[in-house]
PDB file of C-alpha atoms in Angstrom:
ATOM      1  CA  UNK A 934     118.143  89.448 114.638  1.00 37.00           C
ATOM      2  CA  UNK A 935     120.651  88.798 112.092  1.00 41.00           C
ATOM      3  CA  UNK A 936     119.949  86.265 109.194  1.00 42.00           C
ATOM      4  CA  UNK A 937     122.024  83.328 108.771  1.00 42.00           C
ATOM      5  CA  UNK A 938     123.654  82.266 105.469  1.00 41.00           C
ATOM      6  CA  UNK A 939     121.251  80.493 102.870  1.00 41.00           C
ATOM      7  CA  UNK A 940     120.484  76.922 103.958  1.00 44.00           C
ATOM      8  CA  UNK A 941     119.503  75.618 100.106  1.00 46.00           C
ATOM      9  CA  UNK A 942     119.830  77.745  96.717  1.00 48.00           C
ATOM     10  CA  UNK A 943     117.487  77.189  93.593  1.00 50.00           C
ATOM     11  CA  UNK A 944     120.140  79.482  92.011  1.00 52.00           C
ATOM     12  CA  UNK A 945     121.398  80.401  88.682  1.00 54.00           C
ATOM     13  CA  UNK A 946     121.729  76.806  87.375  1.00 57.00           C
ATOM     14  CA  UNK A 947     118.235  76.817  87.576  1.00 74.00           C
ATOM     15  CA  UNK A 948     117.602  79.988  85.836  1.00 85.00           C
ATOM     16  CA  UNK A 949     119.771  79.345  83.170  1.00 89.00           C
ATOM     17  CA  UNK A 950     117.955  75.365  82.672  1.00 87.00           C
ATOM     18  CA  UNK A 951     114.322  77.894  82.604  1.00 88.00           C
ATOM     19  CA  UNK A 952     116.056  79.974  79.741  1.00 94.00           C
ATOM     20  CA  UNK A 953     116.935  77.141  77.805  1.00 94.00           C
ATOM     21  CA  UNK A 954     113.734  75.573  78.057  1.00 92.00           C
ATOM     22  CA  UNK A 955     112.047  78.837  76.783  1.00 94.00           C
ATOM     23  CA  UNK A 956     114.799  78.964  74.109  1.00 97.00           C
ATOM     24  CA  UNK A 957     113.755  75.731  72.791  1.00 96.00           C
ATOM     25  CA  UNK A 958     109.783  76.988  73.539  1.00 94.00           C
ATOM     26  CA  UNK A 959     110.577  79.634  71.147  1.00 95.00           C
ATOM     27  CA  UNK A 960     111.611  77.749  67.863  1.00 95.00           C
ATOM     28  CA  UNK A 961     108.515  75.282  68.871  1.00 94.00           C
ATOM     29  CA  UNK A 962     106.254  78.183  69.054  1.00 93.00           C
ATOM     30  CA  UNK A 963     107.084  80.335  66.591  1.00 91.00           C
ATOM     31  CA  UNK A 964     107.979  79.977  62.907  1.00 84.00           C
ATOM     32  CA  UNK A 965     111.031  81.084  63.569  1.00 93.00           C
ATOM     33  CA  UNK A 966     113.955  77.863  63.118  1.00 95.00           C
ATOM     34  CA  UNK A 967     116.780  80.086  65.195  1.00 97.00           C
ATOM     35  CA  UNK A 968     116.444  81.314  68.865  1.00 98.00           C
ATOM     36  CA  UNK A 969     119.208  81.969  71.622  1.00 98.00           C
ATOM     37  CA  UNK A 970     118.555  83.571  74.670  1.00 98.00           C
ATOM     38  CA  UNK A 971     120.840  85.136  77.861  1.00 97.00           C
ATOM     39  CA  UNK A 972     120.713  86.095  81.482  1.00 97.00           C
ATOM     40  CA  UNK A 973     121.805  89.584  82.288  1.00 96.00           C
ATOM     41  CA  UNK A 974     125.034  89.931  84.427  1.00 95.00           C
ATOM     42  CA  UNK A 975     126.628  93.316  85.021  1.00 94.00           C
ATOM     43  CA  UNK A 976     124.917  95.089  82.197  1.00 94.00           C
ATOM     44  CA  UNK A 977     125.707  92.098  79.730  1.00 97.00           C
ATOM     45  CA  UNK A 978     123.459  89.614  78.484  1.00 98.00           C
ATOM     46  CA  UNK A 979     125.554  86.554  78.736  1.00 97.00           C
ATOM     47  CA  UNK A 980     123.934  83.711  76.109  1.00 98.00           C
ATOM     48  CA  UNK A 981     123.787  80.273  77.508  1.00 97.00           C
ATOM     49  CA  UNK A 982     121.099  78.360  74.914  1.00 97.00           C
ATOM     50  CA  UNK A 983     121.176  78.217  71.557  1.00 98.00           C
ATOM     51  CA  UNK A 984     118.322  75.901  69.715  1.00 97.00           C
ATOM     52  CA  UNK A 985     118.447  75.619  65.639  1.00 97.00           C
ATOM     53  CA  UNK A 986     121.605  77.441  64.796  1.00 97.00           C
ATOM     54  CA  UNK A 987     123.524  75.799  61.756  1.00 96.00           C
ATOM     55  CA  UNK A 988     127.130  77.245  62.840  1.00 96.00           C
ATOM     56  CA  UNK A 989     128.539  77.693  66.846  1.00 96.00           C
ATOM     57  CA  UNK A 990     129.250  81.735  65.650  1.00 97.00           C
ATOM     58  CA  UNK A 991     126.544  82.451  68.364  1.00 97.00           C
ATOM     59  CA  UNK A 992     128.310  80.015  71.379  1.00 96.00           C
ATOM     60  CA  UNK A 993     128.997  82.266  74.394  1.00 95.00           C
ATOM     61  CA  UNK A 994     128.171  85.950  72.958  1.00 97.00           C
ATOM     62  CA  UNK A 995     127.766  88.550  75.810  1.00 98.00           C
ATOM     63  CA  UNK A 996     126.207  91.392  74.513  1.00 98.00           C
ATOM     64  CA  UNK A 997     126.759  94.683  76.417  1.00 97.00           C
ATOM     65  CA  UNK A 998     123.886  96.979  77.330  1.00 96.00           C
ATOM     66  CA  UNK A 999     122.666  99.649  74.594  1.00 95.00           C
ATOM     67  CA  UNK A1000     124.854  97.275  72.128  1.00 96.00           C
ATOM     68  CA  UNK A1001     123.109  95.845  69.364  1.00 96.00           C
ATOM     69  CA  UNK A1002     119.645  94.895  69.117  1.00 97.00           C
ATOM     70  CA  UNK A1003     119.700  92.536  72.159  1.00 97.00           C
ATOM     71  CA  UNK A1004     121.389  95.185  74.096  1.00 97.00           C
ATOM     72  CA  UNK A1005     118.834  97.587  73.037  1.00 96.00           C
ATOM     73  CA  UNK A1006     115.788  95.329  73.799  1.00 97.00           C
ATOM     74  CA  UNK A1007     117.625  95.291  77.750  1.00 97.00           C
ATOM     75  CA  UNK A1008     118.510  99.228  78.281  1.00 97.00           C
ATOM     76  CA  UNK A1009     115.428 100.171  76.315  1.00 97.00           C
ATOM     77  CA  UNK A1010     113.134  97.602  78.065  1.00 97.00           C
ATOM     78  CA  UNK A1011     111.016  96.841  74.892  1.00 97.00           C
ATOM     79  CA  UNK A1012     111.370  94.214  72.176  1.00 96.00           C
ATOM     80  CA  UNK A1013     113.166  95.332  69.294  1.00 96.00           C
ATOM     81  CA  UNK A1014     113.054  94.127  65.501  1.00 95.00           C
ATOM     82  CA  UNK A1015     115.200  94.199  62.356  1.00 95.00           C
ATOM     83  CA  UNK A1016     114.159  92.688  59.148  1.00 93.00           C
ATOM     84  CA  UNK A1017     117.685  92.975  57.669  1.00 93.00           C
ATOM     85  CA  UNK A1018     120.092  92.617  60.485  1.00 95.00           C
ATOM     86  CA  UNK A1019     123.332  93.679  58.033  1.00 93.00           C
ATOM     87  CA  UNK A1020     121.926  96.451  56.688  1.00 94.00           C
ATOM     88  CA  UNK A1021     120.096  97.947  59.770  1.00 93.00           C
ATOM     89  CA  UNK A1022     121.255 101.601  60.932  1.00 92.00           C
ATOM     90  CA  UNK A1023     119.278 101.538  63.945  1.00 90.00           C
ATOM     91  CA  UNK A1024     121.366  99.618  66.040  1.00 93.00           C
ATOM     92  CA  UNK A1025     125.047  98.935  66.176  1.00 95.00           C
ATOM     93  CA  UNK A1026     127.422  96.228  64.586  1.00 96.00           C
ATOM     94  CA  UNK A1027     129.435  94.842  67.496  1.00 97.00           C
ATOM     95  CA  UNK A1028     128.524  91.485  66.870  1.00 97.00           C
ATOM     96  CA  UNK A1029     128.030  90.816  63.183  1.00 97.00           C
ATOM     97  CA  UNK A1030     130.373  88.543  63.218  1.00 96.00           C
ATOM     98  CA  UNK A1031     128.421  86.250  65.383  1.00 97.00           C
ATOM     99  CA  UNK A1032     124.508  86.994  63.882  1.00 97.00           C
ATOM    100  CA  UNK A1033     126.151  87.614  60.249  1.00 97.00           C
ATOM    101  CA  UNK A1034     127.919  84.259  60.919  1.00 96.00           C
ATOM    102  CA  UNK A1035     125.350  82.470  61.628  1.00 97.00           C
ATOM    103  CA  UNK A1036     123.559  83.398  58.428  1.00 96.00           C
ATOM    104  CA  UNK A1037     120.663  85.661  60.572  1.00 97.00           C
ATOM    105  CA  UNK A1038     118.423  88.283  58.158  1.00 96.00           C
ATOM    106  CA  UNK A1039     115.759  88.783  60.809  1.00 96.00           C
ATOM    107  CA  UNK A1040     115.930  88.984  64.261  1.00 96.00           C
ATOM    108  CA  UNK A1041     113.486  89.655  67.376  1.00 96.00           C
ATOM    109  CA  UNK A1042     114.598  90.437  70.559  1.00 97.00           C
ATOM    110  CA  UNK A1043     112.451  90.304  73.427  1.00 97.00           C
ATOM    111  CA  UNK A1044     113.780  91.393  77.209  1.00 98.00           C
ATOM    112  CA  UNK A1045     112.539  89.349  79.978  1.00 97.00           C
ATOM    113  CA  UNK A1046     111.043  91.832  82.442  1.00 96.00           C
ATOM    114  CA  UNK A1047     110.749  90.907  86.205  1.00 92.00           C
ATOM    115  CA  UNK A1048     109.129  94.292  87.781  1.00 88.00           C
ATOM    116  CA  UNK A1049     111.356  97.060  86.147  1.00 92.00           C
ATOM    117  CA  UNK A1050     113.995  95.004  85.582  1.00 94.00           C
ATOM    118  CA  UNK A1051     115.218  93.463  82.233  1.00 96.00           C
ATOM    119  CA  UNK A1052     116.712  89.844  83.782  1.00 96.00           C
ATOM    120  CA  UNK A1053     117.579  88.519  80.137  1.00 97.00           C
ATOM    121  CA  UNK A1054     116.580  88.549  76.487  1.00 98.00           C
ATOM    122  CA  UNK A1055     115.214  85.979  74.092  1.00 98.00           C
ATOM    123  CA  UNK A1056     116.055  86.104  70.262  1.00 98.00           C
ATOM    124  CA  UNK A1057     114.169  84.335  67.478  1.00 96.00           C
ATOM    125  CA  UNK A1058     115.831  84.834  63.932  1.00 95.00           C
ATOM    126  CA  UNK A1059     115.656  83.582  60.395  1.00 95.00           C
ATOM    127  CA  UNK A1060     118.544  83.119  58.019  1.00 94.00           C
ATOM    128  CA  UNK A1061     115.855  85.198  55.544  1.00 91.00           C
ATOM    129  CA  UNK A1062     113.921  88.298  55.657  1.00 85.00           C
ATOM    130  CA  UNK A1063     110.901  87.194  57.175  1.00 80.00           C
ATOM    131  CA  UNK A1064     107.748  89.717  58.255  1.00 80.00           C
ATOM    132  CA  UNK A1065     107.096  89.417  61.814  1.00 83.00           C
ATOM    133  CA  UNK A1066     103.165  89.905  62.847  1.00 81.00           C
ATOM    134  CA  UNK A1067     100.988  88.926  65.631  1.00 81.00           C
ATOM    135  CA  UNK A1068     101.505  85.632  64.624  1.00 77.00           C
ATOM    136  CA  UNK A1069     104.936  85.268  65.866  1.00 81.00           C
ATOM    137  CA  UNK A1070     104.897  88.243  67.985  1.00 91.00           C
ATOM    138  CA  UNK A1071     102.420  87.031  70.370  1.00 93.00           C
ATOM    139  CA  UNK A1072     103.708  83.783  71.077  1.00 94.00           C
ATOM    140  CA  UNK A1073     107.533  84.851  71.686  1.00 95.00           C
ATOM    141  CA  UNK A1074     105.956  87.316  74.346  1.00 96.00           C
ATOM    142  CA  UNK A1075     104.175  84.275  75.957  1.00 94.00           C
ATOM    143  CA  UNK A1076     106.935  82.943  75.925  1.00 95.00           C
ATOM    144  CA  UNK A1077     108.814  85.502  77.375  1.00 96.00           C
ATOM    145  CA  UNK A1078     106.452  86.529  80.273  1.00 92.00           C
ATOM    146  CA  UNK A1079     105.921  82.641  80.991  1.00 89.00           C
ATOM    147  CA  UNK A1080     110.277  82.583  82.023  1.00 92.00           C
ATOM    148  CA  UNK A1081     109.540  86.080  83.503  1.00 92.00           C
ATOM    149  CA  UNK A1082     107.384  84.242  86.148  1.00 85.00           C
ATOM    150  CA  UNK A1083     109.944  81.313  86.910  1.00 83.00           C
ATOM    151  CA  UNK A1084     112.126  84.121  87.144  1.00 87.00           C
ATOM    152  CA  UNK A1085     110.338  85.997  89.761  1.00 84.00           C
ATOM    153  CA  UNK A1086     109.609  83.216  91.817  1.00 80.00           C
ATOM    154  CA  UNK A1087     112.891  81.730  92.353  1.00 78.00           C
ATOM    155  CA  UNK A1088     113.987  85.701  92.757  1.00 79.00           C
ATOM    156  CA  UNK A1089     111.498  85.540  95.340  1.00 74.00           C
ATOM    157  CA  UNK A1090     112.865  81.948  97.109  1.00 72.00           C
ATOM    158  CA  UNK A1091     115.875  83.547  96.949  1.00 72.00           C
ATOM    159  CA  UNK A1092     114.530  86.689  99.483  1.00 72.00           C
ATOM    160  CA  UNK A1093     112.911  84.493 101.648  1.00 68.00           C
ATOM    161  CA  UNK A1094     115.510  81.711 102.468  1.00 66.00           C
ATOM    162  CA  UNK A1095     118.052  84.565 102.920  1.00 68.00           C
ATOM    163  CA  UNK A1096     115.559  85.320 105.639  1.00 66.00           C
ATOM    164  CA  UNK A1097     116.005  82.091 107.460  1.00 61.00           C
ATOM    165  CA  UNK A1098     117.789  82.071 110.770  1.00 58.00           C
ATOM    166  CA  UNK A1099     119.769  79.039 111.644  1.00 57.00           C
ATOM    167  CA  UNK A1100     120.065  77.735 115.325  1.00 54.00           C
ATOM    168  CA  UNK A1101     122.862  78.939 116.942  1.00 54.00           C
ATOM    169  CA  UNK A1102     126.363  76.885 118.209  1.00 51.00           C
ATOM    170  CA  UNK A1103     124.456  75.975 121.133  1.00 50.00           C
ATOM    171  CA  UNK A1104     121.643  74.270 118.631  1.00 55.00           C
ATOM    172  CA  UNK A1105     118.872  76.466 120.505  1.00 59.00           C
ATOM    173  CA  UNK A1106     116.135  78.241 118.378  1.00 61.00           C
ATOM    174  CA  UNK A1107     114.785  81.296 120.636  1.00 65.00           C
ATOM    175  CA  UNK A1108     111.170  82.171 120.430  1.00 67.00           C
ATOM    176  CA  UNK A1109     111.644  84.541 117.941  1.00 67.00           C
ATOM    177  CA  UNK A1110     114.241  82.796 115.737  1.00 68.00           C
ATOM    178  CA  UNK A1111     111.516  79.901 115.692  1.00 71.00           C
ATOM    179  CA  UNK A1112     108.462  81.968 114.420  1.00 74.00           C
ATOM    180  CA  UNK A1113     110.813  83.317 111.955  1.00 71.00           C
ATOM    181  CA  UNK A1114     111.536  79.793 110.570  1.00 75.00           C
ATOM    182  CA  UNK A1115     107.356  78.853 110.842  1.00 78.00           C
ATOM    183  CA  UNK A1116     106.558  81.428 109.095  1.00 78.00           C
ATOM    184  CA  UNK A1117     109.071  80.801 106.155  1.00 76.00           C
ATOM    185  CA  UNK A1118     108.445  77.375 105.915  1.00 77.00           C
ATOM    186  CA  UNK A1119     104.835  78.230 105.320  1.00 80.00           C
ATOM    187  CA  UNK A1120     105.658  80.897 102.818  1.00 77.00           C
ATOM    188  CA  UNK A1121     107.992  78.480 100.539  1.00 77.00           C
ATOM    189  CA  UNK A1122     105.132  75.442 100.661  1.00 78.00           C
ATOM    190  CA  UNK A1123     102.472  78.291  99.437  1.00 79.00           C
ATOM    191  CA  UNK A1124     105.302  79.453  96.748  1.00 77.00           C
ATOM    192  CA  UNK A1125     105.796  75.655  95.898  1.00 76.00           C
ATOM    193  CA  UNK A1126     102.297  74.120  95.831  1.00 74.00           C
ATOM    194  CA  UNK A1127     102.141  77.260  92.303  1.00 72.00           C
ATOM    195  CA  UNK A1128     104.806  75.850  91.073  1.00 72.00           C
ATOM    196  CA  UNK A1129     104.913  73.572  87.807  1.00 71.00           C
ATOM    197  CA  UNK A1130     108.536  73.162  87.328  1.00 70.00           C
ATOM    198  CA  UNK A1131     109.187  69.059  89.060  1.00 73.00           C
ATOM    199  CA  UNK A1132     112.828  70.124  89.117  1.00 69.00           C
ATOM    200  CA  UNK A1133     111.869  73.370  91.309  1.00 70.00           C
ATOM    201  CA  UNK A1134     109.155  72.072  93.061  1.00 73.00           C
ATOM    202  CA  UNK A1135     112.028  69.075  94.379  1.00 74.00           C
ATOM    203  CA  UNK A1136     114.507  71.532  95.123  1.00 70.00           C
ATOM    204  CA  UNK A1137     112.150  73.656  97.465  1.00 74.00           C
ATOM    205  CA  UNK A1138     110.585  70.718  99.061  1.00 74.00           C
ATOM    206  CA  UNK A1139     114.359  69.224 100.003  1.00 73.00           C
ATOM    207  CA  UNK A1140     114.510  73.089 101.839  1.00 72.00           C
ATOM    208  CA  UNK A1141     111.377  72.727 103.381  1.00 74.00           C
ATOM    209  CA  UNK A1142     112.204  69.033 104.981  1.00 71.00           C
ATOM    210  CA  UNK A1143     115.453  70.970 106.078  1.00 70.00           C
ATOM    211  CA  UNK A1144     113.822  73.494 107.573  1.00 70.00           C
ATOM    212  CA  UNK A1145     111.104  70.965 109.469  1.00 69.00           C
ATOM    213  CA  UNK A1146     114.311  69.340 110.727  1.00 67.00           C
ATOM    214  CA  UNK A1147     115.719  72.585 112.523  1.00 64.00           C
ATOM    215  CA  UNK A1148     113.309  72.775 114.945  1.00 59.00           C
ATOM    216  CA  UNK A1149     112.048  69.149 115.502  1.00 57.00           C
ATOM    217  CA  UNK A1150     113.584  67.629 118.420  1.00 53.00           C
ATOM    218  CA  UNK A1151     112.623  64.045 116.949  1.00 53.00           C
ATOM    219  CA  UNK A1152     112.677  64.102 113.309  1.00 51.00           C
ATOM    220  CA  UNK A1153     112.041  60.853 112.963  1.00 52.00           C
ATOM    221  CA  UNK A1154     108.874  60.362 114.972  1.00 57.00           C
ATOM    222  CA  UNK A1155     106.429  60.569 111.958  1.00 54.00           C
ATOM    223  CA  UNK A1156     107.945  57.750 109.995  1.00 58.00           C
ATOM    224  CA  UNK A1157     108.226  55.586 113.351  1.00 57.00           C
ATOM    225  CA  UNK A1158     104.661  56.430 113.750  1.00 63.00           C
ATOM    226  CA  UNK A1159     103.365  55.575 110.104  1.00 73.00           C
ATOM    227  CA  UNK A1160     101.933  59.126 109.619  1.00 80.00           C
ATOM    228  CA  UNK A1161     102.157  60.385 106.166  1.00 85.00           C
ATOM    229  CA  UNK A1162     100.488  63.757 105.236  1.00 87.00           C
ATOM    230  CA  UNK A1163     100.102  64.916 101.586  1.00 89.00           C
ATOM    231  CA  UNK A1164     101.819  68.184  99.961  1.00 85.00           C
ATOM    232  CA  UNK A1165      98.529  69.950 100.300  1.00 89.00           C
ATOM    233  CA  UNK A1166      97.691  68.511 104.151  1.00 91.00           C
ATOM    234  CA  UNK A1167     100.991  69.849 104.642  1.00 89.00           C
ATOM    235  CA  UNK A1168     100.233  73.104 102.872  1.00 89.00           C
ATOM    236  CA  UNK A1169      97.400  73.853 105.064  1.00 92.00           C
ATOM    237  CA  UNK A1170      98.608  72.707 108.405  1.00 91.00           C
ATOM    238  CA  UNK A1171     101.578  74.641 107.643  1.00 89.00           C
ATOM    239  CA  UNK A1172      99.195  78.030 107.169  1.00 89.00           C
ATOM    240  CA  UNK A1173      97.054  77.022 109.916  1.00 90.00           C
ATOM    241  CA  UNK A1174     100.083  77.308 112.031  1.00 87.00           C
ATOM    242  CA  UNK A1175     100.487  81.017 111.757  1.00 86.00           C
ATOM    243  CA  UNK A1176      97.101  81.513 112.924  1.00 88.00           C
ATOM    244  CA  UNK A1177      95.632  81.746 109.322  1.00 90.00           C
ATOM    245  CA  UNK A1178      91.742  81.560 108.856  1.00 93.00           C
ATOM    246  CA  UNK A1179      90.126  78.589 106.390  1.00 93.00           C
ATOM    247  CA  UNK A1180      89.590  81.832 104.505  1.00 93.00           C
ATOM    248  CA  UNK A1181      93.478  83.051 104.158  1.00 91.00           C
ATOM    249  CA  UNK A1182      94.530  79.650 103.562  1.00 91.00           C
ATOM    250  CA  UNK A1183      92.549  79.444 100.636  1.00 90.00           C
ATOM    251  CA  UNK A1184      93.175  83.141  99.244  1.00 89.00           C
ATOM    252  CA  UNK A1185      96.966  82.097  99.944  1.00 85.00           C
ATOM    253  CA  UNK A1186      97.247  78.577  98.695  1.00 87.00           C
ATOM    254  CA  UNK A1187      94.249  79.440  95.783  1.00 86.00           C
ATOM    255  CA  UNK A1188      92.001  76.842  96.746  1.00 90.00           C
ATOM    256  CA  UNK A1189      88.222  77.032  98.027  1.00 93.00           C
ATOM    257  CA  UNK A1190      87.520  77.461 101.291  1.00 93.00           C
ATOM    258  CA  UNK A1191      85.776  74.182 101.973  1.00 94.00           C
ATOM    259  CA  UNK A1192      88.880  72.426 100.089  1.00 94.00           C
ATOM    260  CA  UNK A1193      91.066  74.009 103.084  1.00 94.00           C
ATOM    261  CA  UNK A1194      88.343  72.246 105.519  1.00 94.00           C
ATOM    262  CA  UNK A1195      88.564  68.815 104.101  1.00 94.00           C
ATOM    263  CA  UNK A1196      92.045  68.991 103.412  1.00 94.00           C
ATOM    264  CA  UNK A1197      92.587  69.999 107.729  1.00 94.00           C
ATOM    265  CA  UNK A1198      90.262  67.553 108.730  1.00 94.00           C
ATOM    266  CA  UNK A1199      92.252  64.576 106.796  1.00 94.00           C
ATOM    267  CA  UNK A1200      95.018  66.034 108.770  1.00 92.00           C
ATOM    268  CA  UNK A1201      93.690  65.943 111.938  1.00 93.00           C
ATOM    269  CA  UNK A1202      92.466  62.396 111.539  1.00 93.00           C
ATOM    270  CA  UNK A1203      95.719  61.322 110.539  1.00 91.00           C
ATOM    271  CA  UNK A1204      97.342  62.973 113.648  1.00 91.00           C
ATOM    272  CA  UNK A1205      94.187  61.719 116.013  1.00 91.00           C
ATOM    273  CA  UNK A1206      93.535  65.440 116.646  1.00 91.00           C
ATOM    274  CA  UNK A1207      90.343  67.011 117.562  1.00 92.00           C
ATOM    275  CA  UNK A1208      91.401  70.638 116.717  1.00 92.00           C
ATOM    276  CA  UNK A1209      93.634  72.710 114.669  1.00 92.00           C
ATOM    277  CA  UNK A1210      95.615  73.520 117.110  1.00 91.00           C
ATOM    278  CA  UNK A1211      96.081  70.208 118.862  1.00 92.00           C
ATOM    279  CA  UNK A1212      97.004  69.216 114.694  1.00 91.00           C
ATOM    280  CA  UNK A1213      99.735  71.698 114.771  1.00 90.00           C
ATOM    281  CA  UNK A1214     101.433  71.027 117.729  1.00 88.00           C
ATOM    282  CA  UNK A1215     101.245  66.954 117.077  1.00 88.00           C
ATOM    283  CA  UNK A1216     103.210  67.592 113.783  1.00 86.00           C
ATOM    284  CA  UNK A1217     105.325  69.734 115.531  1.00 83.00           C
ATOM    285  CA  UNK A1218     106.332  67.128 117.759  1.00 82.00           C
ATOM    286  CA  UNK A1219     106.807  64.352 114.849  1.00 81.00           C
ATOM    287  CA  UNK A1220     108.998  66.800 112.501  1.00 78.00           C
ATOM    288  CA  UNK A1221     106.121  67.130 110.348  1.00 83.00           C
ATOM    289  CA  UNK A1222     106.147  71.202 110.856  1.00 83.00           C
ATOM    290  CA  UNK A1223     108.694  73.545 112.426  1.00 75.00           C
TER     291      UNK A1223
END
């Protein structure tokens, strides 16, 4: 069964808003009063946020891979450090005239690993020479694996709504093309219910009221009816759906057990359901699940 084209994106706006926030985390973190940062594009780290510069030498620098100390950090997949950027041998000058510009001595580079893949760098500098210890060290790699993770789960939104079949001209969902969308829609709430970002989380749930509204031949029903289920009512309904124990819903979701009980039996009161099941297929018919 062929996939359809993506219904919503949390794209590389997004990423690039994450970066700048962890730019800005940087300089607040660290003693550092210069940090930049860049996405990596076709072997080039492209720089989108700059926080604490005194000049604009460092506005839109792409650094190409093995170039510099940035480009180092990214081919060489570790974070590499120069005390005296201008005088340093171990790395190449094809952009002094941006970090010289700027006044930079020392600079840090960190790459931004998702898996085995460098998806950026972060740079924290000082217009000085400046020793850099655990003290600074360990909070630019926070800060580093901390956009690694927002990273990696809009990477893995991405995957899964390219996954989603859409109806076809006719507007009919086969049997499979339905289970397929079920099971999606469960695996985006679990991905959104870890999710701190408010920007993300609205983005996703936008997608998943999309994706409710595929299959449900009355959309409306629920609000007609009064019924309003929480995010995490939701959450579990939508795991129950697939057939998941109390047990998997909680390893899934990372709640207790018992939490997954109370939070189905709210549901099923809300939906005057004696079972699970009968839950499921009542929110089903009220666009409250696909």
């Amino acid at each position: 069964m062929a996939s359809a084209p993506v219904v919503d994106s949390v794209g590389a706006d997004g990423a690039e808003t994450v970066l700048a926030r962890a730019v800005s985390e940087l300089v607040r973190r660290t003693r550092f009063p210069v940090a930049f940062g860049g996405l990596e594009r076709d072997q080039r780290i492209h720089v989108t946020s700059v926080v604490g510069a005194r000049t604009r030498s460092l506005d839109g620098l792409v650094v190409e891979a093995s170039r510099g100390l940035g480009g180092r950090a990214l081919v060489e997949k570790r974070p590499r450090l120069t005390l005296d950027y201008g005088s340093s041998r171990s790395i190449t000058h094809d952009y002094d005239r941006a970090v010289l510009g700027e006044g930079i001595a020392t600079l840090f580079a960190v790459p931004v690993m998702v898996g085995a893949r460098a998806r950026g760098v972060i740079y924290c500098g000082s217009w000085n020479a400046s020793p850099v210890g655990d003290v600074v060290a360990r909070p630019a790699f926070a800060v580093a694996e901390e956009l690694s993770t927002e990273l990696r789960v809009r990477d893995e939104v991405e995957r899964r709504v390219a996954r989603i079949p859409l109806p076809s001209e006719s507007g009919a969902l086969s049997a499979g093309t339905r289970e397929e969308l079920r099971e999606s829609y469960a695996e985006l709430r679990s991905i959104t219910a870890g999710i701190d970002d408010a920007a993300l989380r609205g983005r996703l749930e936008r997608l998943e009221r999309r994706l409710a509204a595929l299959s449900s031949p009355a959309p409306a029903a629920a609000d007609e009816a009064g019924i309003r289920l929480s995010p995490r009512e939701t959450d579990v309904l939508a795991c129950a759906a697939l057939g998941s124990t109390n047990a998997e819903i909680a390893a899934m979701l990372s709640i207790r057990e018992g939490t997954v009980k109370s939070y189905l039996q709210s549901a099923m009161a809300k939906l005057d359901a004696s079972t699970r099941h009968a839950a499921v297929a009542t929110a089903r018919r009220m666009g409250l699940l696909p």
